[in-house]
Amino acid sequence: STQQRPVIMLSIRVLLLFIQFSLHGLISPSLCSSGSTAVGSSTNNNNNSYRSITELDQYGSSPQINNARLASTLHGTLTLAAISIPSNEILVLSIERKLPGVIISPNKGKVHIIAQECGTKVNAVVGSGLNSDITYIVLLLRKHASSLWERYDSIPSLDRVAMSATQVMLCFMGYNIQDEINDGVPSILSDNSREGGGGDDTISIGRPLACNLLCTEVGNGEICDMKLVDPGGVISESVVGRAIGRGSEKANSLLREKWRGDLCREDLKDVCIEILRETVKEEGLLSENDSEKASIVYEVLSKERLSVQRLPFIQRVEPS
């Protein structure tokens, strides 16, 4: 214990000098608080690591919606839709890869009919992105169209389909629409599947839907109409042609150059096929091996019916 006394006395003297220098300002305050600062910064980093799905960034944009837009493009099949004014039809062409072990129905394509009225009017959507998200929103749109038919004996208009799709796209933000004035038709977000539910419950979606939707309408005596709804719920103006999915930027540029209002169905079909092949080649969307096996799904939507046809992606010249 006698040998430990000098050590204890030295420690006490060092502590007293430290206190004395601190009182005279000879030691930086940041040095004294370095430990607490480090702990505080660590705590702040931990707090900032969690971000709510509804949080907006400094530019007022939602990072979750931006990610959904990116995913819908990267994982979406290149799909091109254009209106043929002379025939009053909508042509939809898309790239289809042949996957091993997968059997695709010959009548299945990118066009999903939402509602049809006695061969005089039809509403449909064309989707590109995550297939599960497209299937889910198509199911909700058809259910909503059925509710409208039961109450008013009519199918929804193009604007109503687009607005309903927007409500589904923005459902993850948690907006409450139950107090809004409506026309008596249950909202597309109403959840009547629960036992004892009277329409007051709403469905909940945990993330944005990563898909682009082209809402289309073909009517009797009316020019076809088409509007785009993106993952952020933004509805575009009426368009006569649009490409969605991977490589859509290049395809839209070519479509603006080559589409004309006087193109009949066959001429517009040839133009769209040329745009698809050129885009795939320049963007490198298919390998040489995949190109040999790939097909072009050619769909024609009219007020009477939807026809689906598959064409070879590579044009083969028959020997003379």
mmCIF file of N, CA and C in Angstrom, residues 146-266:
data_model
loop_
_atom_site.group_PDB
_atom_site.id
_atom_site.type_symbol
_atom_site.label_atom_id
_atom_site.label_comp_id
_atom_site.label_asym_id
_atom_site.label_seq_id
_atom_site.Cartn_x
_atom_site.Cartn_y
_atom_site.Cartn_z
ATOM 1 N N SER A 146 -67.222 -3.906 -61.968
ATOM 2 C CA SER A 146 -68.410 -4.700 -61.667
ATOM 3 C C SER A 146 -69.342 -3.963 -60.717
ATOM 4 N N SER A 147 -68.780 -3.259 -59.730
ATOM 5 C CA SER A 147 -69.612 -2.489 -58.793
ATOM 6 C C SER A 147 -70.333 -1.354 -59.510
ATOM 7 N N LEU A 148 -69.647 -0.706 -60.455
ATOM 8 C CA LEU A 148 -70.270 0.378 -61.216
ATOM 9 C C LEU A 148 -71.397 -0.161 -62.099
ATOM 10 N N TRP A 149 -71.194 -1.335 -62.696
ATOM 11 C CA TRP A 149 -72.218 -1.928 -63.549
ATOM 12 C C TRP A 149 -73.464 -2.307 -62.735
ATOM 13 N N GLU A 150 -73.259 -2.822 -61.538
ATOM 14 C CA GLU A 150 -74.388 -3.219 -60.702
ATOM 15 C C GLU A 150 -75.230 -2.020 -60.285
ATOM 16 N N ARG A 151 -74.622 -0.849 -60.167
ATOM 17 C CA ARG A 151 -75.373 0.324 -59.698
ATOM 18 C C ARG A 151 -75.939 1.156 -60.842
ATOM 19 N N TYR A 152 -75.170 1.354 -61.918
ATOM 20 C CA TYR A 152 -75.598 2.260 -62.982
ATOM 21 C C TYR A 152 -75.785 1.575 -64.337
ATOM 22 N N ASP A 153 -75.558 0.269 -64.408
ATOM 23 C CA ASP A 153 -75.754 -0.469 -65.653
ATOM 24 C C ASP A 153 -74.902 0.108 -66.788
ATOM 25 N N SER A 154 -73.671 0.474 -66.468
ATOM 26 C CA SER A 154 -72.737 1.003 -67.468
ATOM 27 C C SER A 154 -71.319 0.679 -67.027
ATOM 28 N N ILE A 155 -70.408 0.709 -67.984
ATOM 29 C CA ILE A 155 -69.013 0.429 -67.664
ATOM 30 C C ILE A 155 -68.285 1.745 -67.422
ATOM 31 N N PRO A 156 -67.174 1.723 -66.715
ATOM 32 C CA PRO A 156 -66.464 2.976 -66.404
ATOM 33 C C PRO A 156 -65.850 3.605 -67.634
ATOM 34 N N SER A 157 -65.721 4.908 -67.591
ATOM 35 C CA SER A 157 -65.047 5.642 -68.661
ATOM 36 C C SER A 157 -63.538 5.510 -68.513
ATOM 37 N N LEU A 158 -62.824 5.974 -69.524
ATOM 38 C CA LEU A 158 -61.360 5.913 -69.473
ATOM 39 C C LEU A 158 -60.826 6.729 -68.305
ATOM 40 N N ASP A 159 -61.391 7.919 -68.089
ATOM 41 C CA ASP A 159 -60.915 8.768 -66.993
ATOM 42 C C ASP A 159 -61.144 8.109 -65.641
ATOM 43 N N ARG A 160 -62.254 7.390 -65.504
ATOM 44 C CA ARG A 160 -62.528 6.729 -64.222
ATOM 45 C C ARG A 160 -61.563 5.578 -63.995
ATOM 46 N N VAL A 161 -61.258 4.827 -65.049
ATOM 47 C CA VAL A 161 -60.300 3.727 -64.909
ATOM 48 C C VAL A 161 -58.928 4.273 -64.519
ATOM 49 N N ALA A 162 -58.505 5.354 -65.178
ATOM 50 C CA ALA A 162 -57.201 5.941 -64.874
ATOM 51 C C ALA A 162 -57.155 6.486 -63.449
ATOM 52 N N MET A 163 -58.248 7.144 -63.017
ATOM 53 C CA MET A 163 -58.272 7.689 -61.651
ATOM 54 C C MET A 163 -58.293 6.575 -60.609
ATOM 55 N N SER A 164 -58.998 5.491 -60.907
ATOM 56 C CA SER A 164 -59.015 4.354 -59.983
ATOM 57 C C SER A 164 -57.635 3.725 -59.875
ATOM 58 N N ALA A 165 -56.939 3.620 -61.006
ATOM 59 C CA ALA A 165 -55.573 3.092 -60.980
ATOM 60 C C ALA A 165 -54.655 3.992 -60.166
ATOM 61 N N THR A 166 -54.864 5.292 -60.250
ATOM 62 C CA THR A 166 -54.057 6.230 -59.460
ATOM 63 C C THR A 166 -54.279 6.021 -57.971
ATOM 64 N N GLN A 167 -55.519 5.795 -57.558
ATOM 65 C CA GLN A 167 -55.798 5.562 -56.142
ATOM 66 C C GLN A 167 -55.086 4.312 -55.638
ATOM 67 N N VAL A 168 -55.018 3.284 -56.462
ATOM 68 C CA VAL A 168 -54.313 2.069 -56.057
ATOM 69 C C VAL A 168 -52.810 2.331 -55.974
ATOM 70 N N MET A 169 -52.279 3.073 -56.944
ATOM 71 C CA MET A 169 -50.851 3.366 -56.956
ATOM 72 C C MET A 169 -50.420 4.124 -55.702
ATOM 73 N N LEU A 170 -51.276 5.026 -55.230
ATOM 74 C CA LEU A 170 -50.930 5.870 -54.077
ATOM 75 C C LEU A 170 -51.476 5.326 -52.765
ATOM 76 N N CYS A 171 -51.998 4.115 -52.774
ATOM 77 C CA CYS A 171 -52.581 3.547 -51.554
ATOM 78 C C CYS A 171 -51.543 3.407 -50.450
ATOM 79 N N PHE A 172 -50.285 3.135 -50.818
ATOM 80 C CA PHE A 172 -49.248 2.918 -49.805
ATOM 81 C C PHE A 172 -48.966 4.172 -48.996
ATOM 82 N N MET A 173 -49.376 5.361 -49.500
ATOM 83 C CA MET A 173 -49.149 6.612 -48.774
ATOM 84 C C MET A 173 -50.109 6.771 -47.599
ATOM 85 N N GLY A 174 -51.154 5.947 -47.548
ATOM 86 C CA GLY A 174 -52.068 5.990 -46.417
ATOM 87 C C GLY A 174 -53.108 7.083 -46.495
ATOM 88 N N TYR A 175 -53.451 7.558 -47.702
ATOM 89 C CA TYR A 175 -54.471 8.594 -47.822
ATOM 90 C C TYR A 175 -55.841 8.029 -47.445
ATOM 91 N N ASN A 176 -56.613 8.788 -46.679
ATOM 92 C CA ASN A 176 -57.948 8.369 -46.262
ATOM 93 C C ASN A 176 -58.969 9.003 -47.197
ATOM 94 N N ILE A 177 -59.666 8.149 -47.961
ATOM 95 C CA ILE A 177 -60.641 8.653 -48.930
ATOM 96 C C ILE A 177 -62.072 8.320 -48.511
ATOM 97 N N GLN A 178 -62.237 7.813 -47.311
ATOM 98 C CA GLN A 178 -63.571 7.390 -46.889
ATOM 99 C C GLN A 178 -64.521 8.568 -46.707
ATOM 100 N N ASP A 179 -63.980 9.743 -46.367
ATOM 101 C CA ASP A 179 -64.834 10.907 -46.116
ATOM 102 C C ASP A 179 -65.112 11.714 -47.386
ATOM 103 N N GLU A 180 -64.547 11.316 -48.517
ATOM 104 C CA GLU A 180 -64.772 12.050 -49.752
ATOM 105 C C GLU A 180 -66.154 11.734 -50.318
ATOM 106 N N ILE A 181 -66.733 12.718 -50.995
ATOM 107 C CA ILE A 181 -68.048 12.546 -51.615
ATOM 108 C C ILE A 181 -67.889 11.697 -52.869
ATOM 109 N N ASN A 182 -68.735 10.678 -53.023
ATOM 110 C CA ASN A 182 -68.672 9.825 -54.206
ATOM 111 C C ASN A 182 -70.061 9.655 -54.797
ATOM 112 N N ASP A 183 -70.155 8.838 -55.831
ATOM 113 C CA ASP A 183 -71.419 8.652 -56.538
ATOM 114 C C ASP A 183 -72.174 7.418 -56.072
ATOM 115 N N GLY A 184 -71.819 6.893 -54.933
ATOM 116 C CA GLY A 184 -72.516 5.734 -54.396
ATOM 117 C C GLY A 184 -71.869 4.406 -54.719
ATOM 118 N N VAL A 185 -70.878 4.427 -55.591
ATOM 119 C CA VAL A 185 -70.150 3.200 -55.932
ATOM 120 C C VAL A 185 -69.012 3.039 -54.929
ATOM 121 N N PRO A 186 -68.860 1.867 -54.327
ATOM 122 C CA PRO A 186 -67.754 1.680 -53.379
ATOM 123 C C PRO A 186 -66.404 1.998 -54.011
ATOM 124 N N SER A 187 -65.535 2.577 -53.215
ATOM 125 C CA SER A 187 -64.199 2.908 -53.705
ATOM 126 C C SER A 187 -63.458 1.651 -54.116
ATOM 127 N N ILE A 188 -62.520 1.818 -55.041
ATOM 128 C CA ILE A 188 -61.712 0.680 -55.482
ATOM 129 C C ILE A 188 -60.856 0.146 -54.340
ATOM 130 N N LEU A 189 -60.653 0.969 -53.306
ATOM 131 C CA LEU A 189 -59.855 0.552 -52.156
ATOM 132 C C LEU A 189 -60.691 -0.038 -51.032
ATOM 133 N N SER A 190 -62.021 -0.125 -51.233
ATOM 134 C CA SER A 190 -62.878 -0.707 -50.198
ATOM 135 C C SER A 190 -62.612 -2.201 -50.077
ATOM 136 N N ASP A 191 -62.556 -2.662 -48.838
ATOM 137 C CA ASP A 191 -62.287 -4.076 -48.567
ATOM 138 C C ASP A 191 -63.544 -4.690 -47.958
ATOM 139 N N ASN A 192 -64.293 -5.407 -48.781
ATOM 140 C CA ASN A 192 -65.507 -6.067 -48.310
ATOM 141 C C ASN A 192 -65.296 -7.548 -48.041
ATOM 142 N N SER A 193 -64.041 -7.983 -48.101
ATOM 143 C CA SER A 193 -63.765 -9.408 -47.936
ATOM 144 C C SER A 193 -63.767 -9.833 -46.481
ATOM 145 N N ARG A 194 -63.622 -8.871 -45.564
ATOM 146 C CA ARG A 194 -63.595 -9.227 -44.153
ATOM 147 C C ARG A 194 -64.997 -9.574 -43.666
ATOM 148 N N GLU A 195 -65.048 -10.439 -42.707
ATOM 149 C CA GLU A 195 -66.331 -10.884 -42.174
ATOM 150 C C GLU A 195 -67.011 -9.723 -41.447
ATOM 151 N N GLY A 196 -68.242 -9.453 -41.863
ATOM 152 C CA GLY A 196 -68.992 -8.365 -41.244
ATOM 153 C C GLY A 196 -68.628 -7.002 -41.781
ATOM 154 N N GLY A 197 -67.754 -6.947 -42.824
ATOM 155 C CA GLY A 197 -67.347 -5.662 -43.370
ATOM 156 C C GLY A 197 -68.477 -5.010 -44.137
ATOM 157 N N GLY A 198 -68.699 -3.728 -43.894
ATOM 158 C CA GLY A 198 -69.770 -3.018 -44.577
ATOM 159 C C GLY A 198 -69.263 -1.976 -45.531
ATOM 160 N N GLY A 199 -68.042 -2.099 -45.989
ATOM 161 C CA GLY A 199 -67.508 -1.130 -46.929
ATOM 162 C C GLY A 199 -66.685 -0.053 -46.271
ATOM 163 N N ASP A 200 -66.602 -0.058 -44.920
ATOM 164 C CA ASP A 200 -65.840 0.972 -44.226
ATOM 165 C C ASP A 200 -64.364 0.633 -44.148
ATOM 166 N N ASP A 201 -64.017 -0.622 -44.363
ATOM 167 C CA ASP A 201 -62.620 -1.030 -44.316
ATOM 168 C C ASP A 201 -61.971 -0.778 -45.666
ATOM 169 N N THR A 202 -60.698 -0.462 -45.644
ATOM 170 C CA THR A 202 -59.948 -0.233 -46.879
ATOM 171 C C THR A 202 -58.751 -1.169 -46.914
ATOM 172 N N ILE A 203 -58.353 -1.503 -48.130
ATOM 173 C CA ILE A 203 -57.181 -2.346 -48.285
ATOM 174 C C ILE A 203 -55.934 -1.532 -47.979
ATOM 175 N N SER A 204 -54.871 -2.211 -47.648
ATOM 176 C CA SER A 204 -53.599 -1.540 -47.362
ATOM 177 C C SER A 204 -52.514 -2.186 -48.205
ATOM 178 N N ILE A 205 -51.648 -1.344 -48.756
ATOM 179 C CA ILE A 205 -50.529 -1.796 -49.573
ATOM 180 C C ILE A 205 -49.255 -1.255 -48.948
ATOM 181 N N GLY A 206 -48.272 -2.115 -48.761
ATOM 182 C CA GLY A 206 -47.066 -1.732 -48.034
ATOM 183 C C GLY A 206 -46.002 -1.045 -48.862
ATOM 184 N N ARG A 207 -46.162 -0.999 -50.178
ATOM 185 C CA ARG A 207 -45.146 -0.384 -51.029
ATOM 186 C C ARG A 207 -45.793 0.082 -52.325
ATOM 187 N N PRO A 208 -45.103 0.930 -53.103
ATOM 188 C CA PRO A 208 -45.641 1.306 -54.411
ATOM 189 C C PRO A 208 -45.653 0.112 -55.355
ATOM 190 N N LEU A 209 -46.552 0.147 -56.320
ATOM 191 C CA LEU A 209 -46.630 -0.912 -57.314
ATOM 192 C C LEU A 209 -45.695 -0.572 -58.471
ATOM 193 N N ALA A 210 -44.801 -1.505 -58.781
ATOM 194 C CA ALA A 210 -43.771 -1.258 -59.809
ATOM 195 C C ALA A 210 -44.296 -1.668 -61.180
ATOM 196 N N CYS A 211 -45.199 -0.871 -61.722
ATOM 197 C CA CYS A 211 -45.726 -1.157 -63.055
ATOM 198 C C CYS A 211 -46.248 0.123 -63.686
ATOM 199 N N ASN A 212 -46.138 0.189 -65.005
ATOM 200 C CA ASN A 212 -46.747 1.249 -65.797
ATOM 201 C C ASN A 212 -47.997 0.695 -66.450
ATOM 202 N N LEU A 213 -49.060 1.493 -66.461
ATOM 203 C CA LEU A 213 -50.326 1.059 -67.040
ATOM 204 C C LEU A 213 -50.753 2.012 -68.147
ATOM 205 N N LEU A 214 -51.066 1.449 -69.306
ATOM 206 C CA LEU A 214 -51.694 2.198 -70.380
ATOM 207 C C LEU A 214 -53.179 1.881 -70.343
ATOM 208 N N CYS A 215 -53.981 2.852 -69.932
ATOM 209 C CA CYS A 215 -55.428 2.681 -69.891
ATOM 210 C C CYS A 215 -56.002 3.064 -71.256
ATOM 211 N N THR A 216 -56.767 2.161 -71.849
ATOM 212 C CA THR A 216 -57.265 2.369 -73.204
ATOM 213 C C THR A 216 -58.786 2.259 -73.237
ATOM 214 N N GLU A 217 -59.351 2.878 -74.278
ATOM 215 C CA GLU A 217 -60.800 2.819 -74.479
ATOM 216 C C GLU A 217 -61.093 2.841 -75.971
ATOM 217 N N VAL A 218 -61.933 1.911 -76.400
ATOM 218 C CA VAL A 218 -62.383 1.850 -77.783
ATOM 219 C C VAL A 218 -63.899 1.907 -77.764
ATOM 220 N N GLY A 219 -64.482 2.919 -78.447
ATOM 221 C CA GLY A 219 -65.928 3.101 -78.424
ATOM 222 C C GLY A 219 -66.535 3.126 -79.802
ATOM 223 N N ASN A 220 -67.855 3.007 -79.845
ATOM 224 C CA ASN A 220 -68.588 3.015 -81.092
ATOM 225 C C ASN A 220 -68.708 4.440 -81.619
ATOM 226 N N GLY A 221 -68.135 4.672 -82.807
ATOM 227 C CA GLY A 221 -68.208 5.995 -83.404
ATOM 228 C C GLY A 221 -67.290 7.012 -82.775
ATOM 229 N N GLU A 222 -66.449 6.587 -81.853
ATOM 230 C CA GLU A 222 -65.514 7.490 -81.192
ATOM 231 C C GLU A 222 -64.081 7.053 -81.479
ATOM 232 N N ILE A 223 -63.190 8.040 -81.547
ATOM 233 C CA ILE A 223 -61.784 7.728 -81.757
ATOM 234 C C ILE A 223 -61.218 7.076 -80.493
ATOM 235 N N CYS A 224 -60.384 6.073 -80.665
ATOM 236 C CA CYS A 224 -59.762 5.403 -79.520
ATOM 237 C C CYS A 224 -58.997 6.409 -78.673
ATOM 238 N N ASP A 225 -58.914 6.116 -77.405
ATOM 239 C CA ASP A 225 -58.212 6.999 -76.475
ATOM 240 C C ASP A 225 -57.295 6.149 -75.599
ATOM 241 N N MET A 226 -56.240 6.790 -75.114
ATOM 242 C CA MET A 226 -55.243 6.062 -74.327
ATOM 243 C C MET A 226 -54.515 7.040 -73.410
ATOM 244 N N LYS A 227 -54.335 6.644 -72.136
ATOM 245 C CA LYS A 227 -53.625 7.458 -71.161
ATOM 246 C C LYS A 227 -52.692 6.572 -70.347
ATOM 247 N N LEU A 228 -51.559 7.139 -69.943
ATOM 248 C CA LEU A 228 -50.568 6.407 -69.157
ATOM 249 C C LEU A 228 -50.689 6.775 -67.692
ATOM 250 N N VAL A 229 -50.645 5.745 -66.821
ATOM 251 C CA VAL A 229 -50.581 5.936 -65.367
ATOM 252 C C VAL A 229 -49.282 5.310 -64.890
ATOM 253 N N ASP A 230 -48.395 6.130 -64.305
ATOM 254 C CA ASP A 230 -47.090 5.625 -63.876
ATOM 255 C C ASP A 230 -47.145 5.212 -62.412
ATOM 256 N N PRO A 231 -46.073 4.604 -61.863
ATOM 257 C CA PRO A 231 -46.104 4.141 -60.470
ATOM 258 C C PRO A 231 -46.350 5.237 -59.446
ATOM 259 N N GLY A 232 -46.133 6.500 -59.814
ATOM 260 C CA GLY A 232 -46.406 7.599 -58.902
ATOM 261 C C GLY A 232 -47.834 8.085 -58.956
ATOM 262 N N GLY A 233 -48.676 7.422 -59.763
ATOM 263 C CA GLY A 233 -50.077 7.826 -59.874
ATOM 264 C C GLY A 233 -50.304 9.000 -60.794
ATOM 265 N N VAL A 234 -49.309 9.397 -61.564
ATOM 266 C CA VAL A 234 -49.439 10.530 -62.490
ATOM 267 C C VAL A 234 -50.138 10.059 -63.762
ATOM 268 N N ILE A 235 -51.201 10.768 -64.157
ATOM 269 C CA ILE A 235 -51.962 10.440 -65.360
ATOM 270 C C ILE A 235 -51.537 11.386 -66.480
ATOM 271 N N SER A 236 -51.175 10.816 -67.607
ATOM 272 C CA SER A 236 -50.742 11.625 -68.730
ATOM 273 C C SER A 236 -51.938 12.154 -69.509
ATOM 274 N N GLU A 237 -51.671 13.052 -70.423
ATOM 275 C CA GLU A 237 -52.696 13.474 -71.373
ATOM 276 C C GLU A 237 -52.961 12.336 -72.351
ATOM 277 N N SER A 238 -54.013 12.470 -73.146
ATOM 278 C CA SER A 238 -54.319 11.451 -74.145
ATOM 279 C C SER A 238 -53.176 11.343 -75.149
ATOM 280 N N VAL A 239 -52.795 10.114 -75.460
ATOM 281 C CA VAL A 239 -51.696 9.871 -76.395
ATOM 282 C C VAL A 239 -52.190 8.935 -77.489
ATOM 283 N N VAL A 240 -51.543 9.001 -78.666
ATOM 284 C CA VAL A 240 -51.884 8.115 -79.782
ATOM 285 C C VAL A 240 -50.929 6.944 -79.868
ATOM 286 N N GLY A 241 -49.844 7.005 -79.116
ATOM 287 C CA GLY A 241 -48.877 5.910 -79.102
ATOM 288 C C GLY A 241 -47.935 6.074 -77.935
ATOM 289 N N ARG A 242 -47.517 4.930 -77.393
ATOM 290 C CA ARG A 242 -46.610 4.993 -76.245
ATOM 291 C C ARG A 242 -45.907 3.662 -76.089
ATOM 292 N N ALA A 243 -44.634 3.737 -75.722
ATOM 293 C CA ALA A 243 -43.847 2.543 -75.404
ATOM 294 C C ALA A 243 -43.547 2.550 -73.915
ATOM 295 N N ILE A 244 -43.632 1.381 -73.276
ATOM 296 C CA ILE A 244 -43.332 1.243 -71.866
ATOM 297 C C ILE A 244 -42.418 0.035 -71.684
ATOM 298 N N GLY A 245 -41.738 0.003 -70.550
ATOM 299 C CA GLY A 245 -40.828 -1.099 -70.278
ATOM 300 C C GLY A 245 -39.392 -0.744 -70.609
ATOM 301 N N ARG A 246 -38.552 -1.743 -70.578
ATOM 302 C CA ARG A 246 -37.127 -1.548 -70.812
ATOM 303 C C ARG A 246 -36.883 -1.153 -72.261
ATOM 304 N N GLY A 247 -36.097 -0.090 -72.450
ATOM 305 C CA GLY A 247 -35.826 0.414 -73.790
ATOM 306 C C GLY A 247 -36.906 1.333 -74.324
ATOM 307 N N SER A 248 -37.855 1.740 -73.465
ATOM 308 C CA SER A 248 -38.987 2.552 -73.929
ATOM 309 C C SER A 248 -38.572 3.951 -74.390
ATOM 310 N N GLU A 249 -37.487 4.482 -73.833
ATOM 311 C CA GLU A 249 -37.060 5.831 -74.228
ATOM 312 C C GLU A 249 -36.683 5.866 -75.708
ATOM 313 N N LYS A 250 -35.925 4.877 -76.149
ATOM 314 C CA LYS A 250 -35.550 4.795 -77.554
ATOM 315 C C LYS A 250 -36.765 4.517 -78.422
ATOM 316 N N ALA A 251 -37.633 3.615 -77.989
ATOM 317 C CA ALA A 251 -38.816 3.263 -78.772
ATOM 318 C C ALA A 251 -39.767 4.447 -78.906
ATOM 319 N N ASN A 252 -39.928 5.244 -77.856
ATOM 320 C CA ASN A 252 -40.796 6.416 -77.937
ATOM 321 C C ASN A 252 -40.250 7.445 -78.909
ATOM 322 N N SER A 253 -38.930 7.585 -78.936
ATOM 323 C CA SER A 253 -38.312 8.516 -79.879
ATOM 324 C C SER A 253 -38.592 8.092 -81.321
ATOM 325 N N LEU A 254 -38.473 6.805 -81.613
ATOM 326 C CA LEU A 254 -38.754 6.308 -82.959
ATOM 327 C C LEU A 254 -40.237 6.404 -83.287
ATOM 328 N N LEU A 255 -41.083 6.157 -82.299
ATOM 329 C CA LEU A 255 -42.526 6.217 -82.538
ATOM 330 C C LEU A 255 -42.972 7.631 -82.877
ATOM 331 N N ARG A 256 -42.397 8.628 -82.233
ATOM 332 C CA ARG A 256 -42.747 10.018 -82.553
ATOM 333 C C ARG A 256 -42.361 10.373 -83.983
ATOM 334 N N GLU A 257 -41.306 9.764 -84.481
ATOM 335 C CA GLU A 257 -40.857 10.057 -85.840
ATOM 336 C C GLU A 257 -41.705 9.360 -86.908
ATOM 337 N N LYS A 258 -42.181 8.140 -86.606
ATOM 338 C CA LYS A 258 -42.754 7.305 -87.665
ATOM 339 C C LYS A 258 -44.270 7.178 -87.620
ATOM 340 N N TRP A 259 -44.920 7.532 -86.511
ATOM 341 C CA TRP A 259 -46.374 7.394 -86.461
ATOM 342 C C TRP A 259 -47.040 8.489 -87.274
ATOM 343 N N ARG A 260 -48.071 8.115 -88.014
ATOM 344 C CA ARG A 260 -48.884 9.062 -88.772
ATOM 345 C C ARG A 260 -50.346 8.708 -88.594
ATOM 346 N N GLY A 261 -51.180 9.706 -88.683
ATOM 347 C CA GLY A 261 -52.605 9.493 -88.469
ATOM 348 C C GLY A 261 -53.299 8.744 -89.584
ATOM 349 N N ASP A 262 -52.681 8.672 -90.764
ATOM 350 C CA ASP A 262 -53.320 8.000 -91.898
ATOM 351 C C ASP A 262 -52.865 6.557 -92.061
ATOM 352 N N LEU A 263 -52.103 6.028 -91.107
ATOM 353 C CA LEU A 263 -51.623 4.658 -91.213
ATOM 354 C C LEU A 263 -52.751 3.672 -90.910
ATOM 355 N N CYS A 264 -52.991 2.749 -91.825
ATOM 356 C CA CYS A 264 -53.976 1.705 -91.578
ATOM 357 C C CYS A 264 -53.377 0.650 -90.655
ATOM 358 N N ARG A 265 -54.157 -0.372 -90.353
ATOM 359 C CA ARG A 265 -53.703 -1.362 -89.394
ATOM 360 C C ARG A 265 -52.427 -2.064 -89.840
ATOM 361 N N GLU A 266 -52.370 -2.541 -91.067
ATOM 362 C CA GLU A 266 -51.211 -3.291 -91.540
ATOM 363 C C GLU A 266 -49.970 -2.412 -91.629
#
